[in-house]
Short mmCIF file of C-alpha atoms in Angstrom, two decimals:
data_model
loop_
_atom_site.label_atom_id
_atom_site.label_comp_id
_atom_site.label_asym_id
_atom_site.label_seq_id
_atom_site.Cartn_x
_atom_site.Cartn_y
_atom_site.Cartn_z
CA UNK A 12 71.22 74.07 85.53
CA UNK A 13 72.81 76.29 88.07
CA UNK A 14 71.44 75.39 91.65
CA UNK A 15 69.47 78.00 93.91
CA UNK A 16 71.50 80.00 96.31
CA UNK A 17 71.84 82.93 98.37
CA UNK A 18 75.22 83.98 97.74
CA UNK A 19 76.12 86.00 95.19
CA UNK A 20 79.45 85.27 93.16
CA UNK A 21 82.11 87.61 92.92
CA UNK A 22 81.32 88.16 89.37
CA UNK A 23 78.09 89.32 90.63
CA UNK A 24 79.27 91.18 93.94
CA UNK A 25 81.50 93.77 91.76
CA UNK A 26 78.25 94.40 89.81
CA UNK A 27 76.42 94.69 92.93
CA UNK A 28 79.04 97.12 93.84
CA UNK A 29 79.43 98.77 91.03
CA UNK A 30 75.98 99.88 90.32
CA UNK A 31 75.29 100.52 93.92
CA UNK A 32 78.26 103.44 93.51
CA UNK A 33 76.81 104.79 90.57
CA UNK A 34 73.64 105.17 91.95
CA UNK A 35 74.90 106.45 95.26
CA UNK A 36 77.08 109.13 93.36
CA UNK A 37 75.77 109.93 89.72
CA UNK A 38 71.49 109.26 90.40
CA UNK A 39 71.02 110.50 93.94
CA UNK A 40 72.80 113.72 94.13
CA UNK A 41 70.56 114.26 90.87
CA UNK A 42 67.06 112.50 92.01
CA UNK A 43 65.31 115.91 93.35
CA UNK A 44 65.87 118.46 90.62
CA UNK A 45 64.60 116.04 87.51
CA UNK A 46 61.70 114.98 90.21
CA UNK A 47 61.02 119.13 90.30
CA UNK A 48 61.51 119.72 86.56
CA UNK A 49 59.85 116.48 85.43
CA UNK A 50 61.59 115.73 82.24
CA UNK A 51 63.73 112.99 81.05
CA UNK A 52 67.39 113.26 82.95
CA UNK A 53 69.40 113.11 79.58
CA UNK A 54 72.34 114.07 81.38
CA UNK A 55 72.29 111.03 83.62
CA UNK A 56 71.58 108.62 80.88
CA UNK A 57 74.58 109.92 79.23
CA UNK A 58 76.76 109.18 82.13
CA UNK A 59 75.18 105.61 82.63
CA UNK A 60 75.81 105.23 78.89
CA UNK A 61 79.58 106.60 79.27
CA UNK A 62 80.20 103.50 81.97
CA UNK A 63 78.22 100.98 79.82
CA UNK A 64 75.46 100.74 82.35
CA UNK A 65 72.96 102.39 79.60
CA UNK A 66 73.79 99.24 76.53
CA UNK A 67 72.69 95.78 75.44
CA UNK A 68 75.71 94.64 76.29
CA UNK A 69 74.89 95.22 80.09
CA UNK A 70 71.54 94.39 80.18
CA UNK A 71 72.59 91.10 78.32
CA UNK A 72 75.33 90.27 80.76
CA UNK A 73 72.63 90.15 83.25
CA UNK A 74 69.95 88.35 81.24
CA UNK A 75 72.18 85.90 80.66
CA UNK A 76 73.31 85.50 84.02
CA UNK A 77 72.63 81.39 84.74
CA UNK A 78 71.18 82.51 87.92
CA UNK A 79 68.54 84.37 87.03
CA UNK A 80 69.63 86.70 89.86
CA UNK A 81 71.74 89.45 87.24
CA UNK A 82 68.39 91.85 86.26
CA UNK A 83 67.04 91.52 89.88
CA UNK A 84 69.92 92.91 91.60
CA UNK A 85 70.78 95.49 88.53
CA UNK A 86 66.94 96.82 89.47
CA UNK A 87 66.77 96.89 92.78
CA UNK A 88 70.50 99.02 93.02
CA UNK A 89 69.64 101.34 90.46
CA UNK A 90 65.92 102.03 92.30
CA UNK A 91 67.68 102.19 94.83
CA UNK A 92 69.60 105.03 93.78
CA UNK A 93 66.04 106.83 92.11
CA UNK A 94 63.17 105.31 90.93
CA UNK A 95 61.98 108.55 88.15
CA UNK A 96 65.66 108.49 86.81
CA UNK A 97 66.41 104.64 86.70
CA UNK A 98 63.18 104.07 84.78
CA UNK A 99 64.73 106.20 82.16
CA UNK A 100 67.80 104.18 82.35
CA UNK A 101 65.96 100.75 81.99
CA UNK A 102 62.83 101.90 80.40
CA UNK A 103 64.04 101.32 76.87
CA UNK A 104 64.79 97.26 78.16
CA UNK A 105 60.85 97.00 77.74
CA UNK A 106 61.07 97.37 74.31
CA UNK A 107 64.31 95.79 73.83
CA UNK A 108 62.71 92.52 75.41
CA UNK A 109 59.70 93.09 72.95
CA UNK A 110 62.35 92.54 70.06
CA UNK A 111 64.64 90.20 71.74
CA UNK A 112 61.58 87.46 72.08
CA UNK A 113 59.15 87.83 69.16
CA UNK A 114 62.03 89.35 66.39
CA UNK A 115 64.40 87.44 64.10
CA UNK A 116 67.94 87.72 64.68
CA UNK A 117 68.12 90.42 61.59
CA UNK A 118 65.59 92.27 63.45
CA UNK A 119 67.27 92.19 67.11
CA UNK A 120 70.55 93.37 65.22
CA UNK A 121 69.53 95.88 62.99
CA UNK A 122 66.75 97.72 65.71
CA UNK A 123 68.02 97.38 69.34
CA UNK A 124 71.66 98.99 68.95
CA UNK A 125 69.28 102.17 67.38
CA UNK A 126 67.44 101.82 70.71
CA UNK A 127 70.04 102.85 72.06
CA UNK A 128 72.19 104.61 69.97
CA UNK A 129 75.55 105.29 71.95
CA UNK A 130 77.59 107.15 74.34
CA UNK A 131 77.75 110.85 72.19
CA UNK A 132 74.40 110.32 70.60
CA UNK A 133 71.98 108.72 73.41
CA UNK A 134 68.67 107.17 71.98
CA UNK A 135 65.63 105.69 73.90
CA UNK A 136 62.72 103.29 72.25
CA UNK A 137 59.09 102.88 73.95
CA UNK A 138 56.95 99.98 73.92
CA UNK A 139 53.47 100.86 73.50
CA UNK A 140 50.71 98.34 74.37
CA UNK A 141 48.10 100.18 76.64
CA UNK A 142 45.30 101.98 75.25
CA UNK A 143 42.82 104.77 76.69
CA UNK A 144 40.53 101.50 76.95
CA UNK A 145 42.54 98.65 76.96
CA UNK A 146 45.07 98.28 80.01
CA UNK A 147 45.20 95.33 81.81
CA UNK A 148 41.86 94.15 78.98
CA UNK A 149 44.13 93.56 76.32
CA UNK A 150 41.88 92.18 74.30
CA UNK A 151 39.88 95.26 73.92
CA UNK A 152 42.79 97.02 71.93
CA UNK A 153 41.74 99.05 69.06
CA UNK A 154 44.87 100.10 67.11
CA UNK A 155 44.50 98.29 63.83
CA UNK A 156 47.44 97.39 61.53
CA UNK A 157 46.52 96.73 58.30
CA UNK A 158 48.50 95.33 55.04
CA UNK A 159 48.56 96.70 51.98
CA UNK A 160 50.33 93.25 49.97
CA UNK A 161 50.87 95.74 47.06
CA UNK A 162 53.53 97.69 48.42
CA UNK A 163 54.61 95.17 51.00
CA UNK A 164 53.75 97.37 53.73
CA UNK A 165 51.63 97.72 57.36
CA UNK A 166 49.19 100.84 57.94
CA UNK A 167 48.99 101.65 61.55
CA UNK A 168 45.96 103.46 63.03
CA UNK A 169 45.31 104.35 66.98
CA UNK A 170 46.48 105.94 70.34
CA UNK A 171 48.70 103.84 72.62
CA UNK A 172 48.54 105.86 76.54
CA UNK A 173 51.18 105.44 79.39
CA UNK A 174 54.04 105.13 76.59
CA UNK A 175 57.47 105.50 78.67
CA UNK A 176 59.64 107.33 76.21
CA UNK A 177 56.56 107.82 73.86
CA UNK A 178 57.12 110.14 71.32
CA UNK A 179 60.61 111.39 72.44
CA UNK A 180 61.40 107.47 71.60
CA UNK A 181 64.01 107.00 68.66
CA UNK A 182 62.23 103.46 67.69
CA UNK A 183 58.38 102.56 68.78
CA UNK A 184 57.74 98.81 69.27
CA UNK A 185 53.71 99.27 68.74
CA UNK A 186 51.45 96.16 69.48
CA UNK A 187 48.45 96.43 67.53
CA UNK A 188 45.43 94.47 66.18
CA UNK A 189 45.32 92.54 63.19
CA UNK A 190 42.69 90.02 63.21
CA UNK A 191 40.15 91.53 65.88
CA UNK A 192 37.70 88.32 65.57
CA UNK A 193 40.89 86.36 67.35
CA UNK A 194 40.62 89.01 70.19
CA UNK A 195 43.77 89.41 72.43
CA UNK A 196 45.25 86.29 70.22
CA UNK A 197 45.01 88.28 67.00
CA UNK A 198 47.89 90.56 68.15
CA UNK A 199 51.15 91.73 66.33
CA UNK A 200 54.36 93.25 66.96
CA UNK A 201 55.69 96.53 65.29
CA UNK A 202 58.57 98.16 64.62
CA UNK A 203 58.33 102.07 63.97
CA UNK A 204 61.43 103.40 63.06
CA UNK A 205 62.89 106.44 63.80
CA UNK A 206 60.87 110.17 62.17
CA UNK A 207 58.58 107.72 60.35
CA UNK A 208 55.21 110.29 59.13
CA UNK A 209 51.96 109.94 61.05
CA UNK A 210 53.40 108.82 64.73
CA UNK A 211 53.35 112.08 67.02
CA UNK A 212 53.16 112.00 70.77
CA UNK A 213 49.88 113.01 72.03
CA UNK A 214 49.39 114.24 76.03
CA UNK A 215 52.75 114.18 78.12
CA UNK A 216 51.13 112.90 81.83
CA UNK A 217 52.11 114.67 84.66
CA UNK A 218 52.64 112.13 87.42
CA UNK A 219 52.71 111.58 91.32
CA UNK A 220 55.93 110.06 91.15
CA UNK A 221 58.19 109.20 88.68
CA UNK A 222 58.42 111.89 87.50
CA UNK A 223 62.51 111.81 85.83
CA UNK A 224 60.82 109.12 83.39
CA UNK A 225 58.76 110.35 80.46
CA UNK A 226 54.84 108.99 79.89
CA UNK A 227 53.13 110.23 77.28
CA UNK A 228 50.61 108.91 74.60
CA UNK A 229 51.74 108.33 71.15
CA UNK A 230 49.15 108.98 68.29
CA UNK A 231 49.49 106.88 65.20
CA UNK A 232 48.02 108.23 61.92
CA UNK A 233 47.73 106.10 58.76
CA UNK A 234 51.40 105.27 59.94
CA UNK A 235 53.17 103.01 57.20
CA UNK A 236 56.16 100.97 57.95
CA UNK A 237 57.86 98.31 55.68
CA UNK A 238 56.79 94.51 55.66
CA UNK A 239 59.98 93.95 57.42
CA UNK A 240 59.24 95.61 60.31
CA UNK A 241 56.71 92.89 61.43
CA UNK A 242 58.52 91.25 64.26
CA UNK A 243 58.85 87.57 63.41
CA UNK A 244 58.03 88.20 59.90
CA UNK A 245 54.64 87.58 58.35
CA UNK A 246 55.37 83.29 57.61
CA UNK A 247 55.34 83.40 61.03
CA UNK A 248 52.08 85.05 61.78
CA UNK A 249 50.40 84.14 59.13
CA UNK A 250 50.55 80.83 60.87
CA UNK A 251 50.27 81.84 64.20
CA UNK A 252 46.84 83.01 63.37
CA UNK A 253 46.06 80.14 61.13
CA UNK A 254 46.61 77.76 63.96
CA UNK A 255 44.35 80.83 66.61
CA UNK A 256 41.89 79.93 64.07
CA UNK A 257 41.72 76.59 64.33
CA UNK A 258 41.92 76.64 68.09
CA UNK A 259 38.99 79.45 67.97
CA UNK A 260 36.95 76.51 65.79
CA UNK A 261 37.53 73.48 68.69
CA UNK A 262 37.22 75.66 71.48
CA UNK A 263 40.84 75.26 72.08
CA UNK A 264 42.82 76.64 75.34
CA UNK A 265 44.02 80.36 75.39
CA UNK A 266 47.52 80.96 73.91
CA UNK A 267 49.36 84.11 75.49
CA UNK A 268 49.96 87.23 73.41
CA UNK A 269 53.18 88.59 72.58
CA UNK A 270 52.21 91.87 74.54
CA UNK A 271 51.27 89.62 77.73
CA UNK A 272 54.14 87.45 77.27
CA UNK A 273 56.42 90.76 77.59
CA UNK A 274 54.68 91.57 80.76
CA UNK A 275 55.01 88.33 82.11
CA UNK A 276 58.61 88.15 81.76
CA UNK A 277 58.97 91.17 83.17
CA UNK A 278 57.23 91.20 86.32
CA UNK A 279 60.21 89.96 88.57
CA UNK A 280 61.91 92.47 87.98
CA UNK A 281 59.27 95.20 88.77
CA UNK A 282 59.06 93.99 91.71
CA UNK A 283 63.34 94.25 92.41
CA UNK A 284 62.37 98.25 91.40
CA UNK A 285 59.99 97.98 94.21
CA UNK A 286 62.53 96.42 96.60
CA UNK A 287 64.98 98.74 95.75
CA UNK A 288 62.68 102.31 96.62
CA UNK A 289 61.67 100.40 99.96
CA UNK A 290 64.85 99.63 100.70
CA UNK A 291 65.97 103.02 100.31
CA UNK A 292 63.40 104.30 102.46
CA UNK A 293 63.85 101.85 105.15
CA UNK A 294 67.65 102.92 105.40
CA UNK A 295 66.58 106.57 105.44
CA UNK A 296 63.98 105.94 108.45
CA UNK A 297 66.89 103.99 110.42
CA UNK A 298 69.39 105.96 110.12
CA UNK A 299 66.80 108.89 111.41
CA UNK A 300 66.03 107.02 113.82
CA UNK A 301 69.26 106.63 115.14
CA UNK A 302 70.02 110.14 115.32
CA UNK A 303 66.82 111.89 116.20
CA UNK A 304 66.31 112.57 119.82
CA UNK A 305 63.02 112.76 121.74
CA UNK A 306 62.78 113.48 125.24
CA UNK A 307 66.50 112.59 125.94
CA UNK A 308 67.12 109.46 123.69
CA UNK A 309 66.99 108.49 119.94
CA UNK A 310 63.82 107.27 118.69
CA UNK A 311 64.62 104.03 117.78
CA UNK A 312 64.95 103.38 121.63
CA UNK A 313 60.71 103.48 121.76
CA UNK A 314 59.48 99.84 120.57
CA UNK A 315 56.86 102.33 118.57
CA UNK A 316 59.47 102.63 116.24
CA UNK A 317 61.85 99.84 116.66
CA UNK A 318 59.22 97.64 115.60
CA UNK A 319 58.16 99.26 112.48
CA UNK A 320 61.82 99.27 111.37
CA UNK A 321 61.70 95.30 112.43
CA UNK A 322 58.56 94.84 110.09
CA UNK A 323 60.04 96.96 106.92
CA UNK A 324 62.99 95.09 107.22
CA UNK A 325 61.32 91.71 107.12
CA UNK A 326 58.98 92.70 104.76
CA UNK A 327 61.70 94.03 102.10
CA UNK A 328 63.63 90.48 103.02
CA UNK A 329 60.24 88.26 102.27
CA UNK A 330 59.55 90.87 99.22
CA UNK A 331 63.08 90.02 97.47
CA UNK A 332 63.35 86.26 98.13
CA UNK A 333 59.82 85.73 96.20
CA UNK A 334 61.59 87.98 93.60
CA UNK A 335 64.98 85.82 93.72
CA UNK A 336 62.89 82.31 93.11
CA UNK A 337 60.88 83.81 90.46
CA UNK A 338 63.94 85.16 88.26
CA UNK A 339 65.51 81.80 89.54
CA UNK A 340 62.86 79.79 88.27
CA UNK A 341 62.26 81.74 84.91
CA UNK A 342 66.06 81.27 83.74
CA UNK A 343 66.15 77.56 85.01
CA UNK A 344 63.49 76.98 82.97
CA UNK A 345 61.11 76.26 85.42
CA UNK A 346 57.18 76.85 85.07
CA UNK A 347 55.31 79.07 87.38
CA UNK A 348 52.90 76.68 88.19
CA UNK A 349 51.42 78.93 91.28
CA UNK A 350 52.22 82.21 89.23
CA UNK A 351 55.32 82.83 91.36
CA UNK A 352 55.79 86.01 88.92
CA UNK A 353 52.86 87.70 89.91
CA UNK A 354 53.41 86.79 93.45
CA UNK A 355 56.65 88.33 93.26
CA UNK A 356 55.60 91.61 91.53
CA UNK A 357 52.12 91.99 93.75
CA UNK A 358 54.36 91.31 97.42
CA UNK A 359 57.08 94.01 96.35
CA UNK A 360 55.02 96.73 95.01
CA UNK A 361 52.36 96.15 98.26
CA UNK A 362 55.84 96.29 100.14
CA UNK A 363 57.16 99.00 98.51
CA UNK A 364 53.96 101.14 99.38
CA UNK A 365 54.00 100.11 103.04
CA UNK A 366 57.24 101.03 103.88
CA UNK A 367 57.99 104.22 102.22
CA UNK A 368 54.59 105.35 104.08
CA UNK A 369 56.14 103.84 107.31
CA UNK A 370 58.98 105.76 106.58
CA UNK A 371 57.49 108.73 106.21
CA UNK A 372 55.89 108.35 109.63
CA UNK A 373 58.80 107.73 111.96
CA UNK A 374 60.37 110.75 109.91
CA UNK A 375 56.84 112.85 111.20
CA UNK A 376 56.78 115.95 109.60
CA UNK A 377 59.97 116.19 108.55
CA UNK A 378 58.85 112.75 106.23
CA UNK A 379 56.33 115.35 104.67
CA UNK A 380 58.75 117.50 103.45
CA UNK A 381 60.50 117.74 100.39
CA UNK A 382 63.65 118.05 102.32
CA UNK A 383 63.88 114.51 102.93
CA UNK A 384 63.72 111.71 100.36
CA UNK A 385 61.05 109.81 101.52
CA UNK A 386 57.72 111.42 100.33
CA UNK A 387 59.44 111.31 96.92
CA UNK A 388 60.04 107.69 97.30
CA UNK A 389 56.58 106.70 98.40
CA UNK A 390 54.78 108.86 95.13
CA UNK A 391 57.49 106.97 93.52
CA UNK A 392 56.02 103.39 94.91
CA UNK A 393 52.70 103.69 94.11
CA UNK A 394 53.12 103.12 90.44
CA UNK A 395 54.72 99.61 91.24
CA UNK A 396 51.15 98.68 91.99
CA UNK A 397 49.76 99.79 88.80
CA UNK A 398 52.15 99.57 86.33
CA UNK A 399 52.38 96.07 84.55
CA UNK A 400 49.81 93.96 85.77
CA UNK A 401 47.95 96.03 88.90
CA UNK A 402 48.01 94.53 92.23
CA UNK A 403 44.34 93.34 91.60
CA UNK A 404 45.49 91.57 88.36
CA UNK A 405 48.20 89.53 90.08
CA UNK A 406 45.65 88.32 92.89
CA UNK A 407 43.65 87.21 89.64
CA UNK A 408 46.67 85.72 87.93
CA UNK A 409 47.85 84.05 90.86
CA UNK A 410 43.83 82.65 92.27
CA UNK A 411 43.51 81.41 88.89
CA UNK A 412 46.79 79.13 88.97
CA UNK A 413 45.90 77.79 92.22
CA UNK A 414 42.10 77.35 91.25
CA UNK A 415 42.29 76.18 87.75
CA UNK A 416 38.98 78.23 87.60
CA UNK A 417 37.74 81.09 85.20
CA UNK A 418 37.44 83.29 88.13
CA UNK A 419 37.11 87.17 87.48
#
């Protein structure tokens, strides 16, 4: 079990280093124009495929990293770089995790490498859990997959909303319901391969921020995908629900979903996005600071604004050591008793709000503008509060723990 620690390896420090350059010279000089045109930077992902940032193989290497602390720092340099275009670079990971912990190994290998698809011929994949009504109420999901034992096959019916990648996706990982009297527990994974009839995208959102990453809904009509594309395989569901059943009978404790169980996994590293953006914006404000002069002297000379730059750095510190023990504790196998996920994911996104709108205000108007990075950074941090879990979700998540009560 590798012990906790502050310093990062070399191994890890020529990641660091090396992602911090590409974001500093490939994503930034490109951040503004796909912001403006609001439409997937395929250009960029091409480039981050063409240095093996955009591949399993990377996004394994960090995974896998004994520390827990690979996919943390991989976030928060990328975000650092752009939030809009990094989500398209890591937005297909979603749905590569989806695979990676409810698929069989014949499923990870056959679908994830045509997630991605490779360096001439760049795919993307969506996962699509959310519904018009059913967001963080899961259990009020109303895309039904059916099977038809005849021809071995599953008939998909609904509309999955805020779908990164929906419907420009090359592979769909679509979480739908197949025994509604279980509720949230009588959930199932599946795989919709590429140009398979009846999946369209529906409405393409225009955002606040974010813009460089592509939401849409995804519209699934009597969609029909082989028996194989079950993830886990229907032995194993089959007695999944069998034994849902049978807890549903004795008035059993809850078992997690395979959608929540995604989330769950993935809220560290949400909140090393929202480290990253807030970091960027606290280096933009100091670095103003520094060099803009008011009545004779720089800014940062006025404890007005010295302290503000005191509080978002100590803020962005705080925000990425709860993120740190939480990635630390997930890979060391060790249980989040006080829901030190959510805690993670709810300070950095609150953090990542509060000091891109501090920045803005020691940059004054110029902070307004679109001249200057920050006002695209804060629309850009408000999603971090919404997006997997809200803010008000993780208070819930993280009372309940401590409580051991039903509160809602």
């Amino acid at each position: 079990m590798a012990e906790f620690t502050l310093d990062l390896n070399d191994d890890q420090k020529q990641v660091r280093d090396w992602l911090h350059g590409f974001a500093a010279d490939v994503i930034r000089p490109a951040a503004s124009e796909w912001d403006e045109r609001e439409e997937t930077p395929w250009p960029v992902i091409q480039e981050a495929a063409k240095v093996g940032i955009y591949s399993l193989d990377f996004y394994a290497q960090q995974f896998f990293d004994p520390t827990g602390l690979g996919i943390p720092m991989a976030m928060e340099e990328l975000f650092w770089g752009d939030a809009g275009i990094a989500l398209s670079i890591v937005g297909t990971g979603l749905a590569a995790v989806g695979v990676l912990a409810n698929g069989t190994e014949e499923q990870i290998g056959t679908w994830i490498p045509q997630m991605y698809g490779d360096a001439n011929d760049v795919k993307v994949a969506a996962f699509c859990s959310s519904e018009p009504d059913a967001g963080s109420d899961v259990a009020s999901m109303r895309t039904r997959a059916v099977y038809d034992e005849a021809k071995d096959e599953w008939i998909l019916n609904g509309t999955k909303t805020w779908a990164t990648n929906g419907g420009i996706a090359n592979v769909h990982v679509v979480v739908a319901v197949v025994d509604a009297d279980l509720g949230s527990k009588g959930h199932a994974s599946f795989i919709v391969p590429p140009d398979t009839p009846g999946l369209s995208q529906g409405q393409k959102f225009k955002k606040h921020g974010i813009r460089a990453s592509h939401t849409a809904e995804v519209v699934l009509e009597d969609v029909r995908v082989p028996g194989h594309c079950l993830l886990g395989g229907k032995e194993k569901l089959d007695e999944r629900l069998a034994r849902a059943r049978e807890r549903a009978k004795a008035g059993g404790e809850r078992v997690k979903n395979a959608a929540m169980a995604t989330f769950e996994a993935s809220r560290p590293a949400v909140g090393a996005m929202a480290v990253g953006t807030a970091r960027a914006a606290y280096e933009v404000a100091l670095d103003y600071a520094k060099t803009r002069s008011q009545f004779g002297r720089p800014i940062i000379d006025n404890q007005g604004i010295a302290f503000q730059l005191a509080d978002m750095r100590t803020r962005i510190d705080a925000a990425r050591l709860l993120v740190w023990r939480a990635s630390w504790m997930a890979t060391t196998g060790k249980p989040f008793t006080s829901a030190e996920g959510s805690m993670s994911k709810l300070y950095a996104s609150e953090t990542a709000k509060k000091v891109t709108a501090q920045a803005i205000q020691i940059l004054g108007g110029n902070g307004f503008t679109r001249e200057y990075p920050v006002e695209r950074m804060h629309r850009d941090a408000a999603i971090y509060t919404i997006f997997e879990g809200t803010s008000e979700i993780q208070r819930l998540v993280i009372a309940r723990a401590l409580s051991g009560m039903p509160i809602r």
